[in-house]
PDB file of C-alpha atoms in Angstrom:
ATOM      1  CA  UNK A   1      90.201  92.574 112.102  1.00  0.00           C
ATOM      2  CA  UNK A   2      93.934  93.097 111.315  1.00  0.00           C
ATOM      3  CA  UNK A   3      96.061  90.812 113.573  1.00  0.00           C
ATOM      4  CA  UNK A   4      92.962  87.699 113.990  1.00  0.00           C
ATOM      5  CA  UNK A   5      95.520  85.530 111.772  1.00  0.00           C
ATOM      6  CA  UNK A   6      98.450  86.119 113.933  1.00  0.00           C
ATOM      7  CA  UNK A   7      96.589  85.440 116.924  1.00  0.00           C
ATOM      8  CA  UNK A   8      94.843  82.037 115.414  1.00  0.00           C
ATOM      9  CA  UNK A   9      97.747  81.185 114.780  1.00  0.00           C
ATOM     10  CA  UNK A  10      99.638  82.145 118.049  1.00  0.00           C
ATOM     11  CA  UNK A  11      96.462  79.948 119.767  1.00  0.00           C
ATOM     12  CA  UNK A  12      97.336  76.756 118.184  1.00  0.00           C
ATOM     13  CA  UNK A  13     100.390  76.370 119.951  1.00  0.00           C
ATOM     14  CA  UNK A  14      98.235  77.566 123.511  1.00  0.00           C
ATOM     15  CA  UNK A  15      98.202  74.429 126.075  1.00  0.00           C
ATOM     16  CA  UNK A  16      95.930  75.558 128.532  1.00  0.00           C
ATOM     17  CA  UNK A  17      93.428  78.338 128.102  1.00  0.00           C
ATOM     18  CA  UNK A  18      94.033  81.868 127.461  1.00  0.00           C
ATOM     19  CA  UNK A  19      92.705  85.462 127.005  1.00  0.00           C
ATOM     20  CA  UNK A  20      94.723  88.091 124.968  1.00  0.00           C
ATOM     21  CA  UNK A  21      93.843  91.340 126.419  1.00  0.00           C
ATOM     22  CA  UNK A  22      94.751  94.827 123.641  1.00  0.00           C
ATOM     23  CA  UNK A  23      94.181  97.856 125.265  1.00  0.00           C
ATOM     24  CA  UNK A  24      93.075 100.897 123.236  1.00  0.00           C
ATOM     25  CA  UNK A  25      93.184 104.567 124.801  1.00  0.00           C
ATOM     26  CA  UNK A  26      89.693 106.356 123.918  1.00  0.00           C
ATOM     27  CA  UNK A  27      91.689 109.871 122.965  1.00  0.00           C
ATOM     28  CA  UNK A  28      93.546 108.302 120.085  1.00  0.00           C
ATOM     29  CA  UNK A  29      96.312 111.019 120.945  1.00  0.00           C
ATOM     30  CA  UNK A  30      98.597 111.629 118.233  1.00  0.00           C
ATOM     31  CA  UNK A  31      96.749 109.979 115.722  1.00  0.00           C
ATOM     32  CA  UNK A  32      93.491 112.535 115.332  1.00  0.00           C
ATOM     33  CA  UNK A  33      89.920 112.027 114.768  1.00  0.00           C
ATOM     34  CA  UNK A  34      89.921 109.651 111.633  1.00  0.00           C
ATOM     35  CA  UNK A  35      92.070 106.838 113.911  1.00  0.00           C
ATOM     36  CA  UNK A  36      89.770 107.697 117.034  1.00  0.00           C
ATOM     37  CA  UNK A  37      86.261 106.689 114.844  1.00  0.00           C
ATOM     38  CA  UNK A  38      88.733 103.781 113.518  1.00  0.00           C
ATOM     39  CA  UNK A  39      89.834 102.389 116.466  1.00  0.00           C
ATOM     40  CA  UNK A  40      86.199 103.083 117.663  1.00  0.00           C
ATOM     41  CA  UNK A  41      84.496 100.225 115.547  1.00  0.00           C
ATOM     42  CA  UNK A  42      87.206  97.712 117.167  1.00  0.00           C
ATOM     43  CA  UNK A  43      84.903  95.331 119.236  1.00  0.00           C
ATOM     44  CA  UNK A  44      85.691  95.057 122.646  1.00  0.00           C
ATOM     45  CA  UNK A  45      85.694  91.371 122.573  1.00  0.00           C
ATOM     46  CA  UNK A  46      85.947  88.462 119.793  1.00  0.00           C
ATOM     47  CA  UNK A  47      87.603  85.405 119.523  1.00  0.00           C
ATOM     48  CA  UNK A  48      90.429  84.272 117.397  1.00  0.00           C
ATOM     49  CA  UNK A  49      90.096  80.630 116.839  1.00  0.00           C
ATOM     50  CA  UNK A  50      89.849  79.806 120.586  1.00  0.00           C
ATOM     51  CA  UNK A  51      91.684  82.357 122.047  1.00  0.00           C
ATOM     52  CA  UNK A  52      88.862  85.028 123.903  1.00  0.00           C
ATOM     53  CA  UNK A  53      90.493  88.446 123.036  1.00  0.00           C
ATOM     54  CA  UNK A  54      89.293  91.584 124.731  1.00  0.00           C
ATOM     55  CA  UNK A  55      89.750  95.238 123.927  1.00  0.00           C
ATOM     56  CA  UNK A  56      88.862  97.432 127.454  1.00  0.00           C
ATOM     57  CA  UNK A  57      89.475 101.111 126.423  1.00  0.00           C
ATOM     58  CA  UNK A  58      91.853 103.254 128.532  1.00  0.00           C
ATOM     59  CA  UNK A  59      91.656 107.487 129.166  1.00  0.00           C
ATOM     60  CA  UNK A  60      94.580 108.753 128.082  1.00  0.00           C
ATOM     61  CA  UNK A  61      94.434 113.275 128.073  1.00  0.00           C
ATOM     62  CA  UNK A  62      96.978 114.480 125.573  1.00  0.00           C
ATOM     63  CA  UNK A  63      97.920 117.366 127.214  1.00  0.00           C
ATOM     64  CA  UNK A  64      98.722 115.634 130.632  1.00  0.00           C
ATOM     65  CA  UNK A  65     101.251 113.129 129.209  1.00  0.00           C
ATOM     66  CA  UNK A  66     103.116 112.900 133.149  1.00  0.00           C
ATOM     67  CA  UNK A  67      99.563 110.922 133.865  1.00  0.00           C
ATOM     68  CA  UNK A  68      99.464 108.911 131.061  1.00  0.00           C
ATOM     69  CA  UNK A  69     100.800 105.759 133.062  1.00  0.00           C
ATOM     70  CA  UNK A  70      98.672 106.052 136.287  1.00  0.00           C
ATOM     71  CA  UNK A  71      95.810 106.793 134.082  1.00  0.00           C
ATOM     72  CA  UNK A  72      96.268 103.768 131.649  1.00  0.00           C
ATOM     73  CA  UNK A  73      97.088 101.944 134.486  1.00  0.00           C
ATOM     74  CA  UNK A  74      93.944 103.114 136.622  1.00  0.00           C
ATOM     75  CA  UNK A  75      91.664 102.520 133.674  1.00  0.00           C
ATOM     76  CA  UNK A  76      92.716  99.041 133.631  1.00  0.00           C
ATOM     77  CA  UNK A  77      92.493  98.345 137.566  1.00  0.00           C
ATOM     78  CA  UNK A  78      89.163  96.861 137.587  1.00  0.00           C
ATOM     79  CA  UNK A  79      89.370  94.713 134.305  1.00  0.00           C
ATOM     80  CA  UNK A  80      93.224  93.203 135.842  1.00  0.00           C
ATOM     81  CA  UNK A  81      91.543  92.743 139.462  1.00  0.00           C
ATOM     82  CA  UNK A  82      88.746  91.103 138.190  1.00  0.00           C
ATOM     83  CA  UNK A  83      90.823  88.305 136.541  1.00  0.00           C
ATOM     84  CA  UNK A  84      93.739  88.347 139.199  1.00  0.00           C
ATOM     85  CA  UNK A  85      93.777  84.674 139.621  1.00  0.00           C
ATOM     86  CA  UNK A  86      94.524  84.178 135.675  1.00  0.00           C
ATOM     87  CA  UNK A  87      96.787  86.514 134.875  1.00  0.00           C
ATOM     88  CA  UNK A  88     100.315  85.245 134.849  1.00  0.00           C
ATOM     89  CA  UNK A  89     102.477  87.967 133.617  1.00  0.00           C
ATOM     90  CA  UNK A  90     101.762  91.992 132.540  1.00  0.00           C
ATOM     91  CA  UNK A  91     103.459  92.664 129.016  1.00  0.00           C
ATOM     92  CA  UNK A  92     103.407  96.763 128.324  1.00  0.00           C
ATOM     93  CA  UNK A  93     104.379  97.027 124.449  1.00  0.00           C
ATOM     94  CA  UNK A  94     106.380  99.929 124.710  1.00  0.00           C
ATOM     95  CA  UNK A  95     107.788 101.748 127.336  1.00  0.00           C
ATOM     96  CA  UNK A  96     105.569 105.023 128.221  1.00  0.00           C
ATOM     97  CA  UNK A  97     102.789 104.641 128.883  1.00  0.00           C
ATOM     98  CA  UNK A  98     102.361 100.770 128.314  1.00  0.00           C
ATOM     99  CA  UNK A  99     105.458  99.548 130.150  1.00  0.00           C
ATOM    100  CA  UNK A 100     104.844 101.752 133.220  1.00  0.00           C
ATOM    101  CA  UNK A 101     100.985 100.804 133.540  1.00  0.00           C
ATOM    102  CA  UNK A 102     102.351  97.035 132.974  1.00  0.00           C
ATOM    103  CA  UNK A 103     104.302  97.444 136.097  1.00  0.00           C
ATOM    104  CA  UNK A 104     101.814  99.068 138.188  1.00  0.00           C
ATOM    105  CA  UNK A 105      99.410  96.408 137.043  1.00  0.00           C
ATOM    106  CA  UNK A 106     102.108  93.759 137.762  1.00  0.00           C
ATOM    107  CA  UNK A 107     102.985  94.837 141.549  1.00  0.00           C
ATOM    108  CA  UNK A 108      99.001  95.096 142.179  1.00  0.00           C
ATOM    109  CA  UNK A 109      98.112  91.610 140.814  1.00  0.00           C
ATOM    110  CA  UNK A 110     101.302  90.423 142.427  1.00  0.00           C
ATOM    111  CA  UNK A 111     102.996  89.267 139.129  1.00  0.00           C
ATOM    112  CA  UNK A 112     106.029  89.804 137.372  1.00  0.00           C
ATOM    113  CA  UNK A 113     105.847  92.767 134.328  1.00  0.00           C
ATOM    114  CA  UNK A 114     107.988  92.565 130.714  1.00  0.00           C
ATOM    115  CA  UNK A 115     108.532  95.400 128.895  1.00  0.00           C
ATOM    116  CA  UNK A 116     108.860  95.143 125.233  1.00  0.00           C
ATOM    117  CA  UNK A 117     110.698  98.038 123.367  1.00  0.00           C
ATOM    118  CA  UNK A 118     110.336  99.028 119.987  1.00  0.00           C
ATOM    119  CA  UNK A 119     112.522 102.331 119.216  1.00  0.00           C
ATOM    120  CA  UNK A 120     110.212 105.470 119.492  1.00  0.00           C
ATOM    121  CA  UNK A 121     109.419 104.374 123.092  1.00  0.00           C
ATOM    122  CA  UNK A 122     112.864 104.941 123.883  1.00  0.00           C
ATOM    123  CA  UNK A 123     114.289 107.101 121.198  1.00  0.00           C
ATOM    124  CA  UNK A 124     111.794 109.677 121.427  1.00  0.00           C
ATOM    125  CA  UNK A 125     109.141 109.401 124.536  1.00  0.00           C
ATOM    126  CA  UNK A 126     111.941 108.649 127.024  1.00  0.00           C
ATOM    127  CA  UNK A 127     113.788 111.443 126.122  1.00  0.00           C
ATOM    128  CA  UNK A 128     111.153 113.621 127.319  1.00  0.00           C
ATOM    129  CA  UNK A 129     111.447 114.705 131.332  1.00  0.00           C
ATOM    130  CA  UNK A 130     107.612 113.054 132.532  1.00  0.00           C
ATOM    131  CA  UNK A 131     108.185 109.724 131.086  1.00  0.00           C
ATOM    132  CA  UNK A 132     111.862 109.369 131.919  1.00  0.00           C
ATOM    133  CA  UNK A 133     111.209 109.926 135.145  1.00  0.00           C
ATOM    134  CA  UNK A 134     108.276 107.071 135.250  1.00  0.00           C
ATOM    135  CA  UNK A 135     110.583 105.077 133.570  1.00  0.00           C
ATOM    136  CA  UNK A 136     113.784 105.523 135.974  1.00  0.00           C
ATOM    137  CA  UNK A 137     111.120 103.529 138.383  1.00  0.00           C
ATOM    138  CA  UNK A 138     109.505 101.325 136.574  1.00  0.00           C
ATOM    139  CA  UNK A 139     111.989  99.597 134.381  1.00  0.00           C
ATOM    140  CA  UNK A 140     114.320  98.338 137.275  1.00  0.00           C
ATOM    141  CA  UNK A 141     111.072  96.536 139.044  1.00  0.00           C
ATOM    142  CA  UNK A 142     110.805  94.720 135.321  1.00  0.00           C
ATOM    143  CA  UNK A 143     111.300  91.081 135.199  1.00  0.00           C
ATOM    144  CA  UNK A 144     112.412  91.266 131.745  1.00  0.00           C
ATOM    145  CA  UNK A 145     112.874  93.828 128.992  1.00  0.00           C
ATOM    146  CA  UNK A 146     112.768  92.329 125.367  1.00  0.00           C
ATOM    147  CA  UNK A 147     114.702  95.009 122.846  1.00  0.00           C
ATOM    148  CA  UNK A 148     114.594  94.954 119.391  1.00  0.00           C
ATOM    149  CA  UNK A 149     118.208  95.994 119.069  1.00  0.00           C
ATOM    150  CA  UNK A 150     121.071  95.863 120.686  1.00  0.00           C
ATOM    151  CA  UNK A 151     120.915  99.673 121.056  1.00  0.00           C
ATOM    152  CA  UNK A 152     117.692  99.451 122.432  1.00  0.00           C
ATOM    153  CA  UNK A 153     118.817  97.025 125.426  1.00  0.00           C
ATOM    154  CA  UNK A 154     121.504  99.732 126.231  1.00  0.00           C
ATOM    155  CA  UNK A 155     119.101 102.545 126.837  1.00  0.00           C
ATOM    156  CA  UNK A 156     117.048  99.782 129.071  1.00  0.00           C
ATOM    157  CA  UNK A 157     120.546  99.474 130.769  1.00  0.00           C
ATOM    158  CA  UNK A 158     120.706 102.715 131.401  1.00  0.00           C
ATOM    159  CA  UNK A 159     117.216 103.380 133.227  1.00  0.00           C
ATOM    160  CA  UNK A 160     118.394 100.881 135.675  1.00  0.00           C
ATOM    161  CA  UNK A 161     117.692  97.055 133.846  1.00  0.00           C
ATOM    162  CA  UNK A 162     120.002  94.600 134.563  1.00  0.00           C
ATOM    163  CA  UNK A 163     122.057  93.348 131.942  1.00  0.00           C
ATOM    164  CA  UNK A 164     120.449  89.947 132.943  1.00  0.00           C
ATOM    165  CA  UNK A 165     116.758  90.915 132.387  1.00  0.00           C
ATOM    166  CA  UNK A 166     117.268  91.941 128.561  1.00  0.00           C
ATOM    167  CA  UNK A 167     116.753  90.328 125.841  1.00  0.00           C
TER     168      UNK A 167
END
């Protein structure tokens, strides 16, 4: 499975045990049928050396991108509940719809949320009016933002981050 290697090796520096939760949406939005049957035959769990890595799928409608936070989010209620008492931080990858679900998964579990950004996240999706607006809330509840570029920590900046809380 592509990224097992990274994560092996990622668990050899682990101190205390661990589970690496990926989420993947079931619609496969922009990426068509071919990537839905791909990411289809990705197991929803395995291990990677000793690290237990799980794969819970999320419902993500194409057409009703305004939801796609709430829903990612809500799809992932039960499976972040369940494990409340382990999880120590919420990381969403990008910023719409990961970031937002991260933060609405952080405030319920009572932890803090990072939200990593990449380029596209910010560059395209939160130029768009639904996900800016999700964003103008979520991103100033973040503990931390992680940017890629410096660019990419002034957009952050301006959808409320402190200065502080990027990286």
């Amino acid at each position: 499975f592509p990224g097992a290697g990274l994560l092996r090796r990622a668990t050899d520096r682990l101190r205390r045990d661990a589970t690496g939760v990926a989420f993947l949406d079931r619609a496969a939005a922009k990426a068509g049928r071919s990537k839905a049957v791909e990411l289809a035959q990705v197991p929803m769990a395995w291990r990677a050396g000793e690290l237990d890595v799980r794969h819970p799928r999320v419902l993500l409608v194409p057409t009703l991108t305004a939801l796609h936070g709430p829903l990612y989010a809500g799809s992932l209620a039960a499976h972040a509940l369940a494990r409340r008492d382990r999880v120590d931080v919420v990381l969403g990858s990008f910023a719409y719809p990961d970031g937002v679900a991260a933060v609405l998964l952080a405030e319920a579990l009572g932890v803090p949320a990072v939200m990593k950004l990449h380029g596209g996240d910010m560059n395209v999706a939160a130029k768009s009016a639904s996900p800016a607006r999700w964003l103008r809330w979520a991103m100033p509840r973040l503990a931390r933002v992680v940017a890629v570029s410096e660019a990419l920590g002034d957009e952050a900046a301006g959808f409320g981050v402190p200065r502080d809380r990027i990286a």
